[in-house]
Coordinates of C-alpha atoms and ligand atoms in Angstrom, one line a residue:
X9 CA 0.0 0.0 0.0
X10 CA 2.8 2.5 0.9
X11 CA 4.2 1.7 -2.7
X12 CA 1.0 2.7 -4.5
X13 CA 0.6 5.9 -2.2
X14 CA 4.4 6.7 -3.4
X15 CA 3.3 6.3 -7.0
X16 CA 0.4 8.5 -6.5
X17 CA 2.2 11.2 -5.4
X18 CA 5.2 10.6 -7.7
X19 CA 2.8 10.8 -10.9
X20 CA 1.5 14.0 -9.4
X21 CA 4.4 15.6 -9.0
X22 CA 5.4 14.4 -12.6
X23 CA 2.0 16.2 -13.7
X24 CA 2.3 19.0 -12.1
X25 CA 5.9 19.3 -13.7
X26 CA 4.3 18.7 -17.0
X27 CA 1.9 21.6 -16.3
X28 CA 4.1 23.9 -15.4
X29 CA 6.5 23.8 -18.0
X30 CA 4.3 23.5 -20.6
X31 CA 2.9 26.5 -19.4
X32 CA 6.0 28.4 -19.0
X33 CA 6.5 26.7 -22.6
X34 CA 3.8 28.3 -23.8
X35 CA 4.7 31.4 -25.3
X36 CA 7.3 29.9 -27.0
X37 CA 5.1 27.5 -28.5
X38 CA 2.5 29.8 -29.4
X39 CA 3.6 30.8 -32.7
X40 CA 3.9 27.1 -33.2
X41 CA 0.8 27.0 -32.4
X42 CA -0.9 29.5 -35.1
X43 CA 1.0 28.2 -37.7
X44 CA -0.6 25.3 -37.2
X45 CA -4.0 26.8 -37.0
X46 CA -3.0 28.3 -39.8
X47 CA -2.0 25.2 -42.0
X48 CA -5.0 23.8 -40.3
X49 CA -7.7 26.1 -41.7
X50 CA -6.4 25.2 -45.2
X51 CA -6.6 21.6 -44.7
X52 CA -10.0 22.1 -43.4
X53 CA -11.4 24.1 -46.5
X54 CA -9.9 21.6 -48.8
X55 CA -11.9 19.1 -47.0
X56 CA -15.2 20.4 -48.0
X57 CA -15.7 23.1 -44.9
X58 CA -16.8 26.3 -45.5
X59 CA -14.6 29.0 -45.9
X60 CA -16.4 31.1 -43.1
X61 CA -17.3 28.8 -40.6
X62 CA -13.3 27.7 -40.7
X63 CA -12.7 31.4 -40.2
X64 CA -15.4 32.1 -37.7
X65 CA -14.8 28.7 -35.6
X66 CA -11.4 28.9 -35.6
X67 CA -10.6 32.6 -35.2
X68 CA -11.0 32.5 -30.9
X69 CA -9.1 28.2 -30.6
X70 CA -6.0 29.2 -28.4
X71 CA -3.9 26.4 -27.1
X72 CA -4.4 25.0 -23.8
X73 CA -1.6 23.4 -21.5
X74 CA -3.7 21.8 -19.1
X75 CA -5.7 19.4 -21.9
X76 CA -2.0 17.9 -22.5
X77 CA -1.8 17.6 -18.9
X78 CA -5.3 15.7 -18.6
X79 CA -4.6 13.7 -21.2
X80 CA -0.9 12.4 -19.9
X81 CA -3.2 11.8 -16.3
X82 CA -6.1 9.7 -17.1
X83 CA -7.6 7.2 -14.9
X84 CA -7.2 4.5 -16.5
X85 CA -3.5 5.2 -16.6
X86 CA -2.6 4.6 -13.6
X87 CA -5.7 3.2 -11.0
X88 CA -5.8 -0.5 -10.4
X89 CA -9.3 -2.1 -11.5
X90 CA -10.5 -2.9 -8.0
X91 CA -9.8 1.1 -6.9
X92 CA -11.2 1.7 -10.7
X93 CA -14.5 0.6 -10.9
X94 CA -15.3 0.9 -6.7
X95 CA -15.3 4.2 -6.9
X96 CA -17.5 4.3 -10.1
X97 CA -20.2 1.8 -9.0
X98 CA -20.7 2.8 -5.7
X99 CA -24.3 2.9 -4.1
X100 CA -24.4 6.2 -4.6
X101 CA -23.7 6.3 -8.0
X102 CA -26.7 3.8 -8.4
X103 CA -29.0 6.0 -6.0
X104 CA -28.8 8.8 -7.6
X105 CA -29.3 6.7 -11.8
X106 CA -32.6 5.2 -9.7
X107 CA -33.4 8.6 -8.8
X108 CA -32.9 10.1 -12.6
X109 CA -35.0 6.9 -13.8
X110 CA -37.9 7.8 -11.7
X111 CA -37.7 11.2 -12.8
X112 CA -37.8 10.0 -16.8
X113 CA -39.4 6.6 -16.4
X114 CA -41.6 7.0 -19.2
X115 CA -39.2 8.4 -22.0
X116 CA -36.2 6.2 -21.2
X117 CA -38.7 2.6 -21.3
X118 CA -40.0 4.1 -24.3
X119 CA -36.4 4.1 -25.5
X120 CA -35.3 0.8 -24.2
X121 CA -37.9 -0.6 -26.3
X122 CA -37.3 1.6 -29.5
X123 CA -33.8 0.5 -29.4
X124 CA -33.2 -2.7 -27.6
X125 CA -31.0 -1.5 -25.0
X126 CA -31.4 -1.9 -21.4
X127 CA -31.8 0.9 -19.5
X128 CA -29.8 -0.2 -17.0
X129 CA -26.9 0.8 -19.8
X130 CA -28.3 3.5 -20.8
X131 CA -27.6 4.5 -17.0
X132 CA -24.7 3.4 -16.0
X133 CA -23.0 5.1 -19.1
X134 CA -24.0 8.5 -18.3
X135 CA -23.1 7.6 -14.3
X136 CA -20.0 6.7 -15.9
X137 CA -19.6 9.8 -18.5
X138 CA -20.3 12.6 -16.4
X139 CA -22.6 11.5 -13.1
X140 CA -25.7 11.7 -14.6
X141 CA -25.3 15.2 -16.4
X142 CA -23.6 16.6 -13.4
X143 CA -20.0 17.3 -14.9
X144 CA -20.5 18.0 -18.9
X145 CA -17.3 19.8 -18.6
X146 CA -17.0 23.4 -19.3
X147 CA -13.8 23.1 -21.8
X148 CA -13.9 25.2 -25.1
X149 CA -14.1 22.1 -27.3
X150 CA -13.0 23.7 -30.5
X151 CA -9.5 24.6 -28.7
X152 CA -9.2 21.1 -26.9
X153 CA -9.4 19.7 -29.6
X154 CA -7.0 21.9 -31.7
X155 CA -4.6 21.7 -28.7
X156 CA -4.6 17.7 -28.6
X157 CA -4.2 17.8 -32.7
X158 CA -1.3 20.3 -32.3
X159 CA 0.2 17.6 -29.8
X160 CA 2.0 14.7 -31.6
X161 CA 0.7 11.6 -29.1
X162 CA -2.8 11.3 -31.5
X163 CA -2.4 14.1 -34.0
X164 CA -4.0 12.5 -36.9
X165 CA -7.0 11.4 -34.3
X166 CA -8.0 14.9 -33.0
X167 CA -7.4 16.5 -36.7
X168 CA -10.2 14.3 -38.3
X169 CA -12.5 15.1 -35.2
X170 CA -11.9 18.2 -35.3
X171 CA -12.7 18.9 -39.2
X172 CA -16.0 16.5 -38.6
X173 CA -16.7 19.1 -35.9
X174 CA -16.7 21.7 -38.2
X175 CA -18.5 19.8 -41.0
X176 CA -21.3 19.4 -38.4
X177 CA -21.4 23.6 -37.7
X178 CA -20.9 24.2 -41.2
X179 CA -23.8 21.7 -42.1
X180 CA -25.6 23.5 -39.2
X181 CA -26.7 19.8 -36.9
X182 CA -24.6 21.8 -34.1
X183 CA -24.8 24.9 -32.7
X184 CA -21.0 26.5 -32.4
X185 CA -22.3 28.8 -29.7
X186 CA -23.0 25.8 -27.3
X187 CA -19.5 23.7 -27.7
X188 CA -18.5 23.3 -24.3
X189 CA -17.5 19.9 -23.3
X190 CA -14.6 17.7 -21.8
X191 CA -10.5 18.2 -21.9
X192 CA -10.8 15.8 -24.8
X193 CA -13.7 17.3 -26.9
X194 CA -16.3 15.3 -25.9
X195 CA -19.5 16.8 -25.4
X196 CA -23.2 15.9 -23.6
X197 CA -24.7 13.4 -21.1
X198 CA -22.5 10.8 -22.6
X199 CA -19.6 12.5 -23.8
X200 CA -20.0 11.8 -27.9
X201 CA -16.6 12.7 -29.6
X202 CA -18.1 14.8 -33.1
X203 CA -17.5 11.4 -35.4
X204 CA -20.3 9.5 -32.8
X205 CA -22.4 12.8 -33.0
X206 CA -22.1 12.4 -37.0
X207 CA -22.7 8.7 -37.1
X208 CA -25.1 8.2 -34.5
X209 CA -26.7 11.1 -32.7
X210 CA -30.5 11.6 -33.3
X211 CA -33.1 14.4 -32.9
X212 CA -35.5 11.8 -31.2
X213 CA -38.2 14.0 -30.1
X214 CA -38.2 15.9 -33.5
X215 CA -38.2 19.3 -32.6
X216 CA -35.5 20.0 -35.2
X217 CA -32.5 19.9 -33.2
X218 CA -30.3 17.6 -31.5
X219 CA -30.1 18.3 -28.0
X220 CA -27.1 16.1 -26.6
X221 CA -27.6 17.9 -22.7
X222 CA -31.4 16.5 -22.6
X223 CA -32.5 13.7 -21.8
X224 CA -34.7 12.8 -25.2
X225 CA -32.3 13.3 -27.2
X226 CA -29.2 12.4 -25.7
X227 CA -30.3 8.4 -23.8
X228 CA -32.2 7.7 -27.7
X229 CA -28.6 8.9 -29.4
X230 CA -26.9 6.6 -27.1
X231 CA -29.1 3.6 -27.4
X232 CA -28.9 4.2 -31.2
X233 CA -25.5 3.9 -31.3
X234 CA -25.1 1.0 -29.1
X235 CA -27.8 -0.7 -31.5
X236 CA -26.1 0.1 -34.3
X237 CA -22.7 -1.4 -33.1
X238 CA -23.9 -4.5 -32.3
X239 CA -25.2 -4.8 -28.8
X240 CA -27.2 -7.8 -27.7
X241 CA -30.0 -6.9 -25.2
X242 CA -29.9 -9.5 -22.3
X243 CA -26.7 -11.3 -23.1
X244 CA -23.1 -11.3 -20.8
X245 CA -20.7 -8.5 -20.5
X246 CA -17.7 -10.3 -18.1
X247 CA -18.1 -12.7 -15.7
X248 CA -15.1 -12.7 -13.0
X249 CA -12.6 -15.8 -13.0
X250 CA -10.2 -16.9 -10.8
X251 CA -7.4 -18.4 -13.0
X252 CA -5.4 -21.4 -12.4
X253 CA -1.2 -20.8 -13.2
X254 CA -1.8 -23.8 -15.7
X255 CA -3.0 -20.8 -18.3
X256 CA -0.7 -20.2 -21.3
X257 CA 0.1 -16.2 -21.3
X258 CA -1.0 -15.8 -24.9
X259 CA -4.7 -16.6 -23.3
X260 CA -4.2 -12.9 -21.4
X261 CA -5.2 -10.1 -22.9
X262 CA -4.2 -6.6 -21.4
X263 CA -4.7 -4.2 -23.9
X264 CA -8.0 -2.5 -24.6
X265 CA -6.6 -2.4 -28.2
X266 CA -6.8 -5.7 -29.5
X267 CA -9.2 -8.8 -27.8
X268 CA -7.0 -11.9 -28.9
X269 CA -7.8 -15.7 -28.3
X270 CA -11.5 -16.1 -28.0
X271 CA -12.3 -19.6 -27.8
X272 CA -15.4 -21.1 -26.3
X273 CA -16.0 -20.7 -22.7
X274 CA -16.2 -24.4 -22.2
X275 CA -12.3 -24.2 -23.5
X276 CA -11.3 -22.6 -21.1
X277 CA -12.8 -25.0 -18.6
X278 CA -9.6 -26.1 -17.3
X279 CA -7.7 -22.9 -16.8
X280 CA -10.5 -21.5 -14.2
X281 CA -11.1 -22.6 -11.0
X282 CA -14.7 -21.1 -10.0
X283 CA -15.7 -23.2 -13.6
X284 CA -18.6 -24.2 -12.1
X285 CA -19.8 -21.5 -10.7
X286 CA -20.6 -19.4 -14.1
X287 CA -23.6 -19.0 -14.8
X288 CA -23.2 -18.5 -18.5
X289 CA -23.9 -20.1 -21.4
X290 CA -20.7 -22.4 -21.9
X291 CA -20.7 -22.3 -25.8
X292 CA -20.2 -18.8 -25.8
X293 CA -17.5 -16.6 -27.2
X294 CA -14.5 -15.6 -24.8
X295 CA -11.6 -14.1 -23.7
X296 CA -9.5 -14.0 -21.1
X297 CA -8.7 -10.0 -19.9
X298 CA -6.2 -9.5 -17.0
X299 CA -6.1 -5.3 -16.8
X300 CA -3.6 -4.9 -14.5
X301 CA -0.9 -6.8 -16.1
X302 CA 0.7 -3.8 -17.7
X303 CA -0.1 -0.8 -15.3
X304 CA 0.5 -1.7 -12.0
X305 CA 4.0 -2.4 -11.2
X306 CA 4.6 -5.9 -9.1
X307 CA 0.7 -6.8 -9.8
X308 CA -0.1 -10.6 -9.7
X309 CA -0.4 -11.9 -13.3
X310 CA -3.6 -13.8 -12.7
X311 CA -5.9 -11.6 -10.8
X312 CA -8.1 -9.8 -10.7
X313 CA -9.2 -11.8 -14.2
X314 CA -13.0 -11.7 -16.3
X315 CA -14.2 -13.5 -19.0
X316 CA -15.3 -10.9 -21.5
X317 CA -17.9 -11.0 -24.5
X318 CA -19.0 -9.7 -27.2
X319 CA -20.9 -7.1 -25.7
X320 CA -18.1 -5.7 -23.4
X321 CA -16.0 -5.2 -26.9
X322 CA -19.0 -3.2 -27.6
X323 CA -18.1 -0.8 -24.7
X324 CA -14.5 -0.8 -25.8
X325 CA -15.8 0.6 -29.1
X326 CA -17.6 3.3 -27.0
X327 CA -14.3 4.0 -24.9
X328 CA -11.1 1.5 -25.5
X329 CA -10.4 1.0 -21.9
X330 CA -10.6 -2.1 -20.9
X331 CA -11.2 -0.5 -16.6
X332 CA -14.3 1.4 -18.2
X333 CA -16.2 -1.3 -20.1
X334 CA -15.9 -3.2 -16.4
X335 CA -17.1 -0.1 -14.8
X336 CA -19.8 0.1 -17.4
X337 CA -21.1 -3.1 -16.8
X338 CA -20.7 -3.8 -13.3
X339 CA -23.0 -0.6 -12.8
X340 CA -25.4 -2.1 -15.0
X341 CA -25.3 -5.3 -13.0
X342 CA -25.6 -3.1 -9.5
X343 CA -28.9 -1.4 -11.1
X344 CA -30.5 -4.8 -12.6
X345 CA -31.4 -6.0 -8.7
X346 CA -32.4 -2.5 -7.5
X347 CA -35.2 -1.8 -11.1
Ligands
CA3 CA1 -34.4 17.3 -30.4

């Protein structure tokens, strides 16, 4: 325990070293900066954006040293699973979704059934995203996002967000005036990066535009999209496992990139020791995830451990973290005993 309480502080130091000199950095980067808005704009109008909503979008993105802080700090960086998903599932969290349910009962089982998504997702994501509406974030999302495609770790990523952002104010499905959002662009009840707003966001309650802050809108855009990618309504997310040391490594995946070596659960049959306990259908799909292989220094290699299914990689497509899409689904499970 002292360990992890050392790392702790260690990576805030490191982060707080980051902050600073980037912001003392700053104004040396800034011109940097603008000629990369500059070369930006251009790639943007040869794209197919207007001409003056490039200019009139663009004209106030500044740089912003804390969103490269945040995104060298994020959660799933650094927090074990067990400290991960306790403090995202807690009974709090599922008070206050119970409380938000009552409040929309009608709309979000109209939904469900629309889509064929269980609420109890539809929940626990926006728990997950930003407590039930509470934390939207406030960020200017036009200069997070210019800011993260100025930074080389995902340039290319934040570029082509960025540009479908503007496509969507140019094409006027967004409202430039209201883009305020998260560190990393993302904006609403459940934090849709622009490409998910473009692909999958609907004006459910028709009224001509779509409202990603309401509840319509924003719990009908999420079940759309999870309907569209493939989510099965009432089959498994993860079961947990405890592993024997008989298991061949390449069985354990630790990267929220790349799910390898699904076999059958009944394969697996040897290699876990509470076998018998699953209550899942043994001819299904599987791999083997161990997320704290790779993160947390001196870790055991075999615990904790889940079977996960096809709908957990579903969750990964919503967020690749493999700490989330357990959070995600264990909050879902906490909610299916209390509706
Ligand atoms: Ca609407």
């Amino acid at each position: 325990m002292l360990i992890k309480k050392m790392l702790k502080k260690l990576l805030y130091i490191y982060i707080l070293l980051i902050l600073t000199f980037s912001q003392s950095g700053a104004l040396a980067s800034n011109s940097d900066f603008s000629t990369w808005v500059k070369n930006f704009k251009i790639q943007a109008v040869k794209s197919g954006v207007s001409k003056k909503v490039v200019e009139d979008v663009m004209s106030n993105a500044i740089f912003l040293p804390k969103v490269i802080g945040y995104d060298r700090f994020q959660p799933e960086f650094y927090e074990d699973t067990y400290t991960y998903i306790k403090k995202r599932t807690n009974e709090n969290k599922v008070k206050k979704g119970l409380a938000l349910y009552k409040k929309e009962k009608l709309i979000i089982d109209k939904i469900e059934k629309d889509f064929l998504i269980e609420k109890e997702l539809l929940l626990a994501l926006m728990g997950i995203e930003t407590n039930y509406g509470k934390y939207l974030g406030k960020m200017d999302i036009v200069s997070s996002l210019a800011t993260l495609s100025f930074d080389k770790r995902r340039s290319d990523f934040f570029t082509k967000e960025l540009i479908i952002l503007l496509k969507l104010v140019d094409q006027k499905i967004i409202d430039k005036e209201i883009l305020f959002g998260s560190w990393a662009g993302a904006f609403g009840n459940f934090q849709f990066m622009p490409r998910t707003i473009k692909n999958y966001a609907i004006d459910y309650n028709k009224n001509t535009t779509i409202e990603l802050k309401k509840t319509e809108d924003s719990f009908a855009s999420a079940a759309n999209y999870l309907n569209k990618i493939g989510w099965k309504k009432n089959t498994p997310c993860f079961v947990k496992i405890n592993l024997n040391k008989s298991i061949p490594n390449k069985y354990l995946n630790s990267s929220a990139g790349n799910i390898k070596n699904k076999k059958k659960v009944k394969y697996f049959e040897k290699y876990i020791k509470n076998y018998k306990d699953l209550r899942v259908d043994k001819n299904l799909l599987a791999a083997i995830i161990t997320p704290d292989i790779d993160i947390i220094p001196g870790s055991s290699t075999y615990t904790p451990a889940y079977l996960v299914f096809a709908n957990y990689e579903k969750v990964l497509n919503w967020n690749r973290s493999l700490r989330f899409a357990l959070a995600v689904c264990t909050l879902k499970n906490n909610f299916k005993n209390e509706i």
